[in-house]
Short mmCIF file of C-alpha atoms in Angstrom, two decimals:
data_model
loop_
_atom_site.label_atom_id
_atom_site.label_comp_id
_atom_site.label_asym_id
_atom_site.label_seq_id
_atom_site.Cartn_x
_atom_site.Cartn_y
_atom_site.Cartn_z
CA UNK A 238 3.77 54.28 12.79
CA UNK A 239 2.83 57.45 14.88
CA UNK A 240 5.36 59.53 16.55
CA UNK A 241 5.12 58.99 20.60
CA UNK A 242 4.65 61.88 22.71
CA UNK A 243 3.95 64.04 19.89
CA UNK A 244 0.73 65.36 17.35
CA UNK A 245 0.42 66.54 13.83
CA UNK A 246 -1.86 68.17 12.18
CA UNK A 247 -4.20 65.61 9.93
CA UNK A 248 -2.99 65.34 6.23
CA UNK A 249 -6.13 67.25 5.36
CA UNK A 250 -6.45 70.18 8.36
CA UNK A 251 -5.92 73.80 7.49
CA UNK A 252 -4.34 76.41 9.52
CA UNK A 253 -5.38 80.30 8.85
CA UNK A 254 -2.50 82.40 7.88
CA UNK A 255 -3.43 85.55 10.94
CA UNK A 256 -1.33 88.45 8.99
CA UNK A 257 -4.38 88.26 6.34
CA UNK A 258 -6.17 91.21 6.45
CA UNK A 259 -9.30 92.39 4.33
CA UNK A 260 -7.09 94.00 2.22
CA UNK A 261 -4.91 91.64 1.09
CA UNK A 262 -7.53 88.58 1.17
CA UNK A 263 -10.98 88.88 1.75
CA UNK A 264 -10.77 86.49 5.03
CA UNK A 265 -8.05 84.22 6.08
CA UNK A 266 -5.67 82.94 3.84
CA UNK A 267 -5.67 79.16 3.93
CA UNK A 268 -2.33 76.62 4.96
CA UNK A 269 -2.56 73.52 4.07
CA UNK A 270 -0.87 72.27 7.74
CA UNK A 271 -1.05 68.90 7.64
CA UNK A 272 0.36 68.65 3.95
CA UNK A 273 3.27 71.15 4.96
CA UNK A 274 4.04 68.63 8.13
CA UNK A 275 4.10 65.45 5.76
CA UNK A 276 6.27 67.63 2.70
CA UNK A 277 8.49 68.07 5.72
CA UNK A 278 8.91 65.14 6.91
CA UNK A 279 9.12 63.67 3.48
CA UNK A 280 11.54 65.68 2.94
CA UNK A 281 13.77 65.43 6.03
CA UNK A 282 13.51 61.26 5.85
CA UNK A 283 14.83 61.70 1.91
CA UNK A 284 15.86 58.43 1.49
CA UNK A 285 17.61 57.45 4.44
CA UNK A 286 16.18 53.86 6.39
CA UNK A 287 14.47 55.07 9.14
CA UNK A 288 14.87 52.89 12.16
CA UNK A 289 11.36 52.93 15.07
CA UNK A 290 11.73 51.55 18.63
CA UNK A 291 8.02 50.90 19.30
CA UNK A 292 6.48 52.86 22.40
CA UNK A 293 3.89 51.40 24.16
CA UNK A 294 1.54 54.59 24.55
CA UNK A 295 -2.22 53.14 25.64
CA UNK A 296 -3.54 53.43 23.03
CA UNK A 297 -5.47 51.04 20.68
CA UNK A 298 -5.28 53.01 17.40
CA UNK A 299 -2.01 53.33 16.35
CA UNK A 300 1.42 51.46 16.85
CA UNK A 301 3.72 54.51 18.43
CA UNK A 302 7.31 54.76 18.62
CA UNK A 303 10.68 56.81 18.75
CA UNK A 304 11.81 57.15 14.99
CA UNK A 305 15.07 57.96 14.15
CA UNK A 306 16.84 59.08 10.76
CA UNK A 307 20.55 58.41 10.97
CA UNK A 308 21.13 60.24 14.79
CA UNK A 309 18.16 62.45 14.24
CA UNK A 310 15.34 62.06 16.53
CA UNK A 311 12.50 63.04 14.14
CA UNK A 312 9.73 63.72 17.03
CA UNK A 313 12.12 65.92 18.29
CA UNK A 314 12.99 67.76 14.86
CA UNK A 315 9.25 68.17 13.81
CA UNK A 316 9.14 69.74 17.53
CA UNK A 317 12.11 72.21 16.96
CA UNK A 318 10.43 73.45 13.42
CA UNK A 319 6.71 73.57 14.62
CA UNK A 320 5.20 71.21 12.88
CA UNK A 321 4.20 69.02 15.87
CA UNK A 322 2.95 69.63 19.54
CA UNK A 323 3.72 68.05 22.22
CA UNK A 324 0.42 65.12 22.97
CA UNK A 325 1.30 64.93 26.59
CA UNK A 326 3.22 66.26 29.17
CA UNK A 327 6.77 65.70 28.39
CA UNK A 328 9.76 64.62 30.94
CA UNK A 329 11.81 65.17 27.40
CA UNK A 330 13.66 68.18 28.57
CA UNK A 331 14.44 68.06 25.02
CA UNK A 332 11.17 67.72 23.63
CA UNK A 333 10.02 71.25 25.83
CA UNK A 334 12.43 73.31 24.86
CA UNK A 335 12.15 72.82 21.05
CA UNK A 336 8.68 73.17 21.68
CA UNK A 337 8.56 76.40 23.45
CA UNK A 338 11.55 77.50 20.97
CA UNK A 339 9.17 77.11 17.67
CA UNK A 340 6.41 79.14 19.82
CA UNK A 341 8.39 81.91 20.75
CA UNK A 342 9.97 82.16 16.88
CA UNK A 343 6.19 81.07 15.52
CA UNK A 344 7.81 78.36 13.30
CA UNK A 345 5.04 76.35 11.09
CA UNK A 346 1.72 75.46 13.09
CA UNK A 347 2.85 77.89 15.57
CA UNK A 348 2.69 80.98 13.34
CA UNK A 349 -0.88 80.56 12.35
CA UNK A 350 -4.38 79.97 13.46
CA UNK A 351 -4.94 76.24 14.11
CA UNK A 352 -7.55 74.33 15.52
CA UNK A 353 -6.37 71.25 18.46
CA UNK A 354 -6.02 68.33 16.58
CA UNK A 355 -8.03 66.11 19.07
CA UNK A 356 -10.81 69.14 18.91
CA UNK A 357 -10.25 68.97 15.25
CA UNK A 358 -10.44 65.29 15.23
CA UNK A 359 -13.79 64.92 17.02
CA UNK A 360 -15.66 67.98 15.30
CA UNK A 361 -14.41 67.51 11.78
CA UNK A 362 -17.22 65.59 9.62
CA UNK A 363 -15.82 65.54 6.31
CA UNK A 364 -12.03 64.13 6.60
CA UNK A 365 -11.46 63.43 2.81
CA UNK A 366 -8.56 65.05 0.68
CA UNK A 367 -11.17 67.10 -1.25
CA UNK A 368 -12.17 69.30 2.17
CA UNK A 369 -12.68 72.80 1.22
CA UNK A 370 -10.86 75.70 3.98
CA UNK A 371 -13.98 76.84 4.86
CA UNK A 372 -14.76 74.07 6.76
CA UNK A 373 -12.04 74.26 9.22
CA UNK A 374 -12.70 78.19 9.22
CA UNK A 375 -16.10 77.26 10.29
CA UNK A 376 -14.58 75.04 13.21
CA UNK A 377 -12.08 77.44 14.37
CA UNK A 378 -15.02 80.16 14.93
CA UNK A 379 -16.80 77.36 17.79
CA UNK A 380 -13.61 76.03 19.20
CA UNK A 381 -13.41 75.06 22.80
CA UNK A 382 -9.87 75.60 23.23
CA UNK A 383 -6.56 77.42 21.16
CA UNK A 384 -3.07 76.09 21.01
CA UNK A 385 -1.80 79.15 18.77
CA UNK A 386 -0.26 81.57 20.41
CA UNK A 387 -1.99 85.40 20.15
CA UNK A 388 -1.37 87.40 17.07
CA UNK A 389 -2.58 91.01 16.98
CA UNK A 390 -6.20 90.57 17.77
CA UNK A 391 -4.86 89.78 21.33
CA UNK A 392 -4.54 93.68 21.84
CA UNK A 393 -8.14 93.53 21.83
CA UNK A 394 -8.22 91.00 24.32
CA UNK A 395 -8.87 92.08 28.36
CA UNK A 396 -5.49 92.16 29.89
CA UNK A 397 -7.34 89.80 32.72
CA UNK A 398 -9.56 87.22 32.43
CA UNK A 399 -9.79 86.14 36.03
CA UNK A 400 -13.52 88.74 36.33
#
């Protein structure tokens, strides 16, 4: 069961550690992101029952719903230590806040380089558990869009973009 109102990295998508320089590692050291978001939630579920209220979400894929562990809402916890995004806008207040609170502290996803998962989704051609970093390094060099938040290349960046 998927986790409404939020998104994960895949189980086989790699983030790109940004403090990497060509000093330390000849390009950008490699995080495994989706393995770090299942380890975590592996590891917060334990072996506790987890009880799902199923969500209905529109879409045909995957059976969604709010999961909890004992009181713990686990969308909500994986939101709070950066290892999901939010998949739509959110009337959670909740939800936001632990959102925007692992951006501002760059918790997990948040304090690397990482592709969209619905861009990485729909570009990604090899999806097996054998895919190589250099594929998603490829990826993040033609990407349409960003969702991490600027590391020190931003300095280089115009401070408008409006021209």
């Amino acid at each position: 069961m998927r986790l409404s109102d939020i998104d994960s990295c895949d189980l086989v998508q790699w983030s790109f550690d940004p403090k990497a320089t060509p000093v330390t590692a000849p390009s950008l050291a490699p995080i495994p992101c989706g393995a770090l978001a299942k380890a975590w939630l592996k590891r917060t579920i334990g072996r506790h029952s987890v009880r799902c209220d199923a969500v209905a979400d529109g879409s045909l894929h995957a059976l969604a719903g709010q999961c909890r562990v004992g009181n713990r809402d686990l969308a909500l916890e994986m939101l709070r230590v950066g290892w999901g995004k939010l998949s739509t806008v959110s009337r959670n207040r909740r939800h936001v806040e632990a959102q925007q609170s692992a951006i501002a502290a760059r918790y997990g996803m948040w304090g690397t380089y990482v592709l969209d998962m619905p861009e990485w989704r729909a570009k990604a051609v090899d999806k097996t558990l054998g895919r190589r970093p250099q594929a998603d390094i490829n990826l993040l060099r033609e990407r349409a869009s960003e969702i991490s938040p600027p590391f020190l290349d931003a300095r280089r960046q115009p401070k408008r973009r409006d021209r």
